[in-house]
Tab-separated table of C-alpha atoms in Angstrom:
chain	number	residue	atom	x	y	z
A	20	UNK	CA	0.009	0.031	0.143
A	21	UNK	CA	2.681	2.261	0.855
A	22	UNK	CA	4.093	1.823	-2.714
A	23	UNK	CA	0.812	3.076	-4.277
A	24	UNK	CA	0.615	6.398	-1.899
A	25	UNK	CA	1.651	8.544	-4.265
A	26	UNK	CA	0.125	7.341	-7.412
A	27	UNK	CA	-2.368	10.359	-7.419
A	28	UNK	CA	0.691	12.416	-7.464
A	29	UNK	CA	2.098	10.449	-10.548
A	30	UNK	CA	-0.979	10.868	-12.674
A	31	UNK	CA	-1.280	14.356	-11.818
A	32	UNK	CA	2.353	15.578	-12.701
A	33	UNK	CA	1.444	13.808	-16.128
A	34	UNK	CA	-1.506	16.207	-16.488
A	35	UNK	CA	-1.605	19.752	-17.776
A	36	UNK	CA	-2.786	22.168	-14.743
A	37	UNK	CA	-4.651	24.542	-17.912
A	38	UNK	CA	-6.331	22.132	-19.363
A	39	UNK	CA	-6.631	19.350	-16.937
A	40	UNK	CA	-7.462	21.710	-13.957
A	41	UNK	CA	-10.452	20.023	-13.357
A	42	UNK	CA	-9.496	16.536	-13.156
A	43	UNK	CA	-6.693	17.574	-10.599
A	44	UNK	CA	-8.656	19.907	-8.391
A	45	UNK	CA	-10.989	16.705	-8.153
A	46	UNK	CA	-8.156	14.162	-7.044
A	47	UNK	CA	-6.828	16.925	-4.566
A	48	UNK	CA	-10.029	17.671	-2.585
A	49	UNK	CA	-11.671	14.160	-2.991
A	50	UNK	CA	-8.309	11.912	-2.624
A	51	UNK	CA	-5.276	13.706	-1.731
A	52	UNK	CA	-6.196	16.638	0.985
A	53	UNK	CA	-9.907	16.202	1.783
A	54	UNK	CA	-9.382	16.689	5.294
A	55	UNK	CA	-7.154	19.387	4.950
A	56	UNK	CA	-8.171	21.543	2.012
A	57	UNK	CA	-11.672	21.724	4.282
A	58	UNK	CA	-9.909	22.881	7.043
A	59	UNK	CA	-8.076	25.660	5.165
A	60	UNK	CA	-11.483	27.114	3.367
A	61	UNK	CA	-12.801	26.971	6.674
A	62	UNK	CA	-9.371	29.410	7.577
A	63	UNK	CA	-10.233	31.286	4.194
A	64	UNK	CA	-14.102	31.815	4.939
A	65	UNK	CA	-12.883	33.243	8.519
A	66	UNK	CA	-10.360	35.288	6.942
A	67	UNK	CA	-13.199	36.918	4.553
A	68	UNK	CA	-15.228	37.970	8.041
A	69	UNK	CA	-12.283	39.779	8.807
A	70	UNK	CA	-13.271	42.593	6.376
A	71	UNK	CA	-16.117	45.084	7.323
A	72	UNK	CA	-17.626	45.294	3.941
A	73	UNK	CA	-17.781	41.892	3.584
A	74	UNK	CA	-19.137	41.185	7.550
A	75	UNK	CA	-21.664	44.022	7.654
A	76	UNK	CA	-23.306	42.137	5.009
A	77	UNK	CA	-23.053	38.843	6.369
A	78	UNK	CA	-24.511	39.869	10.023
A	79	UNK	CA	-27.086	42.026	8.251
A	80	UNK	CA	-28.774	38.487	7.099
A	81	UNK	CA	-28.589	37.207	10.455
A	82	UNK	CA	-27.875	33.800	8.998
A	83	UNK	CA	-24.711	33.541	11.341
A	84	UNK	CA	-26.974	33.829	14.328
A	85	UNK	CA	-30.022	31.693	13.256
A	86	UNK	CA	-28.883	29.258	11.557
A	87	UNK	CA	-25.021	28.835	11.183
A	88	UNK	CA	-24.830	25.296	10.469
A	89	UNK	CA	-27.459	25.336	7.610
A	90	UNK	CA	-25.144	28.392	6.458
A	91	UNK	CA	-22.399	26.528	6.488
A	92	UNK	CA	-23.707	22.914	4.878
A	93	UNK	CA	-25.534	25.319	2.255
A	94	UNK	CA	-22.174	26.965	1.340
A	95	UNK	CA	-19.824	23.739	1.547
A	96	UNK	CA	-22.534	21.587	-0.626
A	97	UNK	CA	-22.386	24.698	-3.260
A	98	UNK	CA	-18.575	24.668	-3.457
A	99	UNK	CA	-18.358	20.872	-3.397
A	100	UNK	CA	-20.983	20.082	-5.849
A	101	UNK	CA	-18.923	21.910	-8.573
A	102	UNK	CA	-15.663	20.983	-7.282
A	103	UNK	CA	-16.832	17.185	-7.208
A	104	UNK	CA	-18.835	17.442	-10.447
A	105	UNK	CA	-16.522	20.112	-12.345
A	106	UNK	CA	-18.185	23.286	-13.127
A	107	UNK	CA	-18.953	22.674	-16.707
A	108	UNK	CA	-21.239	19.587	-15.499
A	109	UNK	CA	-24.904	19.458	-14.917
A	110	UNK	CA	-24.641	19.315	-11.422
A	111	UNK	CA	-21.801	21.809	-11.436
A	112	UNK	CA	-23.628	24.608	-13.479
A	113	UNK	CA	-26.398	24.061	-10.926
A	114	UNK	CA	-24.518	24.947	-8.195
A	115	UNK	CA	-23.028	28.037	-9.962
A	116	UNK	CA	-26.445	29.135	-11.062
A	117	UNK	CA	-27.934	28.851	-7.401
A	118	UNK	CA	-24.525	30.555	-5.879
A	119	UNK	CA	-25.327	33.383	-8.650
A	120	UNK	CA	-29.032	33.710	-7.796
A	121	UNK	CA	-28.071	34.242	-3.861
A	122	UNK	CA	-25.397	36.504	-4.606
A	123	UNK	CA	-27.816	38.807	-6.705
A	124	UNK	CA	-29.681	39.926	-3.811
A	125	UNK	CA	-26.962	41.537	-2.337
A	126	UNK	CA	-24.749	44.323	-3.378
A	127	UNK	CA	-21.535	42.967	-3.065
A	128	UNK	CA	-18.208	45.055	-4.000
A	129	UNK	CA	-16.429	43.011	-7.171
A	130	UNK	CA	-13.186	43.358	-5.460
A	131	UNK	CA	-14.569	41.852	-2.224
A	132	UNK	CA	-15.762	38.968	-4.669
A	133	UNK	CA	-12.007	38.442	-6.231
A	134	UNK	CA	-10.506	38.896	-2.789
A	135	UNK	CA	-12.677	35.814	-1.763
A	136	UNK	CA	-12.167	33.937	-4.610
A	137	UNK	CA	-8.386	34.294	-3.986
A	138	UNK	CA	-8.591	33.029	-0.462
A	139	UNK	CA	-9.911	29.799	-1.938
A	140	UNK	CA	-7.007	29.358	-4.046
A	141	UNK	CA	-4.032	30.128	-1.639
A	142	UNK	CA	-5.310	29.568	1.798
A	143	UNK	CA	-5.155	25.661	0.980
A	144	UNK	CA	-1.787	26.297	-0.667
A	145	UNK	CA	-0.256	27.709	2.673
A	146	UNK	CA	-2.135	25.449	4.804
A	147	UNK	CA	-0.462	22.520	3.182
A	148	UNK	CA	3.032	24.390	3.166
A	149	UNK	CA	2.701	23.811	7.040
A	150	UNK	CA	0.406	20.868	7.493
A	151	UNK	CA	0.377	18.512	4.398
A	152	UNK	CA	1.505	15.235	4.479
A	153	UNK	CA	2.971	15.887	1.229
A	154	UNK	CA	3.808	19.256	-0.414
A	155	UNK	CA	1.476	20.229	-3.154
A	156	UNK	CA	3.187	19.707	-6.802
A	157	UNK	CA	3.428	23.013	-9.131
A	158	UNK	CA	1.037	21.314	-11.304
A	159	UNK	CA	-1.671	21.190	-8.018
A	160	UNK	CA	-0.869	24.822	-7.317
A	161	UNK	CA	-1.574	26.017	-11.027
A	162	UNK	CA	-4.569	23.918	-11.494
A	163	UNK	CA	-6.126	25.469	-8.087
A	164	UNK	CA	-5.825	28.730	-9.941
A	165	UNK	CA	-7.037	27.641	-13.226
A	166	UNK	CA	-9.863	26.099	-11.460
A	167	UNK	CA	-10.740	28.956	-9.688
A	168	UNK	CA	-10.470	31.732	-12.165
A	169	UNK	CA	-12.613	29.745	-14.270
A	170	UNK	CA	-15.216	29.886	-11.874
A	171	UNK	CA	-14.956	33.276	-11.398
A	172	UNK	CA	-15.800	34.341	-14.705
A	173	UNK	CA	-18.666	31.797	-14.385
A	174	UNK	CA	-19.300	34.300	-11.480
A	175	UNK	CA	-19.254	37.788	-13.707
A	176	UNK	CA	-16.191	38.644	-11.448
A	177	UNK	CA	-14.400	41.166	-13.196
A	178	UNK	CA	-10.685	42.152	-13.790
A	179	UNK	CA	-9.289	38.731	-12.567
A	180	UNK	CA	-5.361	38.646	-12.726
A	181	UNK	CA	-4.134	36.494	-15.389
A	182	UNK	CA	-1.133	34.797	-13.611
A	183	UNK	CA	-0.855	33.049	-10.646
A	184	UNK	CA	1.412	35.307	-9.160
A	185	UNK	CA	-0.613	38.487	-9.698
A	186	UNK	CA	-3.440	37.297	-8.065
A	187	UNK	CA	-1.801	35.942	-5.150
A	188	UNK	CA	-0.281	39.768	-4.811
A	189	UNK	CA	-3.616	41.386	-5.189
A	190	UNK	CA	-4.528	38.657	-2.074
A	191	UNK	CA	-1.887	40.089	-0.089
A	192	UNK	CA	-2.214	43.804	-0.727
A	193	UNK	CA	-5.919	43.510	-0.347
A	194	UNK	CA	-5.453	41.973	3.420
A	195	UNK	CA	-3.153	44.792	4.306
A	196	UNK	CA	-5.562	47.535	3.369
A	197	UNK	CA	-8.698	45.975	4.431
A	198	UNK	CA	-8.237	44.164	7.508
A	199	UNK	CA	-9.481	45.985	10.621
A	200	UNK	CA	-11.476	45.696	13.441
A	201	UNK	CA	-15.122	46.479	13.410
A	202	UNK	CA	-18.078	44.761	15.626
A	203	UNK	CA	-19.441	42.964	12.783
A	204	UNK	CA	-16.572	41.264	12.088
A	205	UNK	CA	-16.844	39.920	16.369
A	206	UNK	CA	-20.393	39.056	15.220
A	207	UNK	CA	-19.477	36.685	12.717
A	208	UNK	CA	-16.556	35.793	14.147
A	209	UNK	CA	-17.925	34.669	16.944
A	210	UNK	CA	-21.000	33.114	15.709
A	211	UNK	CA	-18.229	30.915	13.216
A	212	UNK	CA	-16.241	29.987	16.260
A	213	UNK	CA	-19.272	28.714	18.309
A	214	UNK	CA	-20.413	26.703	15.077
A	215	UNK	CA	-17.092	25.048	15.087
A	216	UNK	CA	-17.221	24.121	18.892
A	217	UNK	CA	-20.538	22.725	18.552
A	218	UNK	CA	-19.159	19.879	16.747
A	219	UNK	CA	-17.398	18.710	20.131
A	220	UNK	CA	-18.889	17.741	23.510
A	221	UNK	CA	-19.541	21.322	25.621
A	222	UNK	CA	-17.279	20.325	28.064
A	223	UNK	CA	-14.453	20.566	25.687
A	224	UNK	CA	-15.194	24.121	24.411
A	225	UNK	CA	-13.063	25.975	27.165
A	226	UNK	CA	-10.217	23.926	25.817
A	227	UNK	CA	-10.834	24.509	22.172
A	228	UNK	CA	-11.655	27.967	21.960
A	229	UNK	CA	-8.144	28.873	22.433
A	230	UNK	CA	-6.964	26.156	20.192
A	231	UNK	CA	-8.993	27.880	17.210
A	232	UNK	CA	-7.637	31.239	17.964
A	233	UNK	CA	-4.036	29.450	17.695
A	234	UNK	CA	-4.938	28.673	14.125
A	235	UNK	CA	-5.694	32.353	13.227
A	236	UNK	CA	-2.862	34.454	12.796
A	237	UNK	CA	-2.469	37.786	14.773
A	238	UNK	CA	-4.174	40.490	12.000
A	239	UNK	CA	-6.922	38.075	12.087
A	240	UNK	CA	-7.394	38.045	15.897
A	241	UNK	CA	-7.082	42.026	15.930
A	242	UNK	CA	-9.599	42.321	13.107
A	243	UNK	CA	-12.136	39.838	15.247
A	244	UNK	CA	-10.909	41.291	18.539
A	245	UNK	CA	-10.338	37.872	19.548
A	246	UNK	CA	-7.703	37.385	22.475
A	247	UNK	CA	-4.293	36.098	21.317
A	248	UNK	CA	-2.927	32.931	22.365
A	249	UNK	CA	0.201	32.121	23.766
A	250	UNK	CA	3.074	30.608	21.837
A	251	UNK	CA	3.010	27.802	23.771
A	252	UNK	CA	-0.488	27.182	22.415
A	253	UNK	CA	0.454	28.234	19.140
A	254	UNK	CA	3.357	25.362	18.800
A	255	UNK	CA	1.449	22.441	20.366
A	256	UNK	CA	-1.597	22.680	17.918
A	257	UNK	CA	1.020	23.272	15.201
A	258	UNK	CA	3.076	20.461	16.283
A	259	UNK	CA	-0.220	18.256	16.383
A	260	UNK	CA	-1.323	18.977	13.197
A	261	UNK	CA	2.479	18.383	11.995
A	262	UNK	CA	2.539	14.755	13.729
A	263	UNK	CA	-0.624	14.153	11.769
A	264	UNK	CA	0.656	14.796	8.528
A	265	UNK	CA	3.689	12.291	9.221
A	266	UNK	CA	1.399	9.656	10.316
A	267	UNK	CA	-0.735	10.195	7.153
A	268	UNK	CA	2.333	9.313	4.758
A	269	UNK	CA	2.249	6.025	5.944
A	270	UNK	CA	-1.385	5.393	5.535
A	271	UNK	CA	-2.879	3.912	2.170
A	272	UNK	CA	-4.057	6.206	-0.444
A	273	UNK	CA	-8.139	6.693	-0.415
A	274	UNK	CA	-9.753	3.726	-2.212
A	275	UNK	CA	-13.085	5.966	-2.330
A	276	UNK	CA	-13.334	9.777	-2.213
A	277	UNK	CA	-14.046	11.857	0.877
A	278	UNK	CA	-16.058	15.156	-0.592
A	279	UNK	CA	-18.026	16.805	1.859
A	280	UNK	CA	-21.170	16.042	0.091
A	281	UNK	CA	-20.215	11.976	-0.200
A	282	UNK	CA	-21.324	11.694	3.428
A	283	UNK	CA	-24.937	12.944	4.867
A	284	UNK	CA	-24.591	16.221	6.309
A	285	UNK	CA	-25.885	17.374	9.472
A	286	UNK	CA	-28.563	19.909	8.122
A	287	UNK	CA	-29.737	17.283	5.301
A	288	UNK	CA	-29.131	14.118	6.806
A	289	UNK	CA	-31.465	12.523	3.969
A	290	UNK	CA	-30.107	14.524	1.193
A	291	UNK	CA	-30.783	17.976	-0.644
A	292	UNK	CA	-32.082	19.642	-3.897
A	293	UNK	CA	-29.307	22.060	-4.930
A	294	UNK	CA	-32.234	24.829	-6.116
A	295	UNK	CA	-33.042	24.865	-2.811
A	296	UNK	CA	-29.977	25.669	-0.870
A	297	UNK	CA	-29.439	29.064	0.570
A	298	UNK	CA	-31.263	31.628	2.252
A	299	UNK	CA	-34.200	33.564	0.685
A	300	UNK	CA	-34.313	36.787	2.934
A	301	UNK	CA	-33.428	39.543	0.610
A	302	UNK	CA	-30.893	42.457	2.032
A	303	UNK	CA	-29.688	44.683	-0.847
A	304	UNK	CA	-27.967	47.631	1.037
C-alpha cells in the first residue's frame, strides 16, 4: 500500500494544469487532501469575515446567528458540488447558478468578490505548506488557480489577474489594506467560532476555543477582537497537526473519495436539492 501512496501525484504530474485543472482539483479535494483543504477553506472563510464591508453584509442577514449550521452546510455543498463534478457538468452548472442567484440579492463589491475567490486558492496552498502530508506539486498549485479563475469568470467577477503570481499579490495587498476591527467582524467571527465548537462535547469548549484562535494569525485576531493565544499553545497546535501529517504519509491511499457531499450533512441527513440551498432573505444594502 505504501508503494501506491503517491500514485495520484504521479498521475497529476502527467496532466496539464491549464487543460486538466478540473481533474487535478477533483483528485486534490476528494482523494489527496480532503480534510486539509476543508480546514483551510474554513480558515479562508474566516479571513473574509475580517473585512468590514463583507462582515457587515453577512451580519445583516442574521443567518450566522439564526442558522449557522445550515449556512455552513449550504455554502460547503454548493462549492463541493462544482469541485467534485466540475463546473461544466450538469450539477456543477446548477451549483454555480444557485450561488449566483443567492449573491444577486446582495450588493457586493467586485473587489470583495475577487478577494474571496483568491482565498480559496491560496489558503489551502499555505495550509499545505505547513501541515500537508506531502507538499502540493506545481501542477496542483496552478490547477487550483486555473480552476478558481474559471469559477470566477462564471460568477461574472471582473478583472481577475491572468497569472498565479498577480492574483496572489492582490490577495496579500487586499488583506493589508482592508483587514481592520469592526463589531460586525466580531459578531460573525464569534458565531462561526461557536459553530465549530458545537461539533464537539460542550465540556471541551474551554479547551478548544483557544485552539481555534491558535490557527488564526495575529491580523485576523485583531480584526475579530479575539484574544491572542500564548506561543506555547500555537506551537502545540502546529506540532499536533504536523504529527498528523507525518502519520498520514504511512497510510494507504483513499480508495473512495471523501468530498464533503459524500456523507450525510448535519442539516440534510436525508439529502438535498441544489435549488433549495441558501437563504431566501433579501438584503440589498
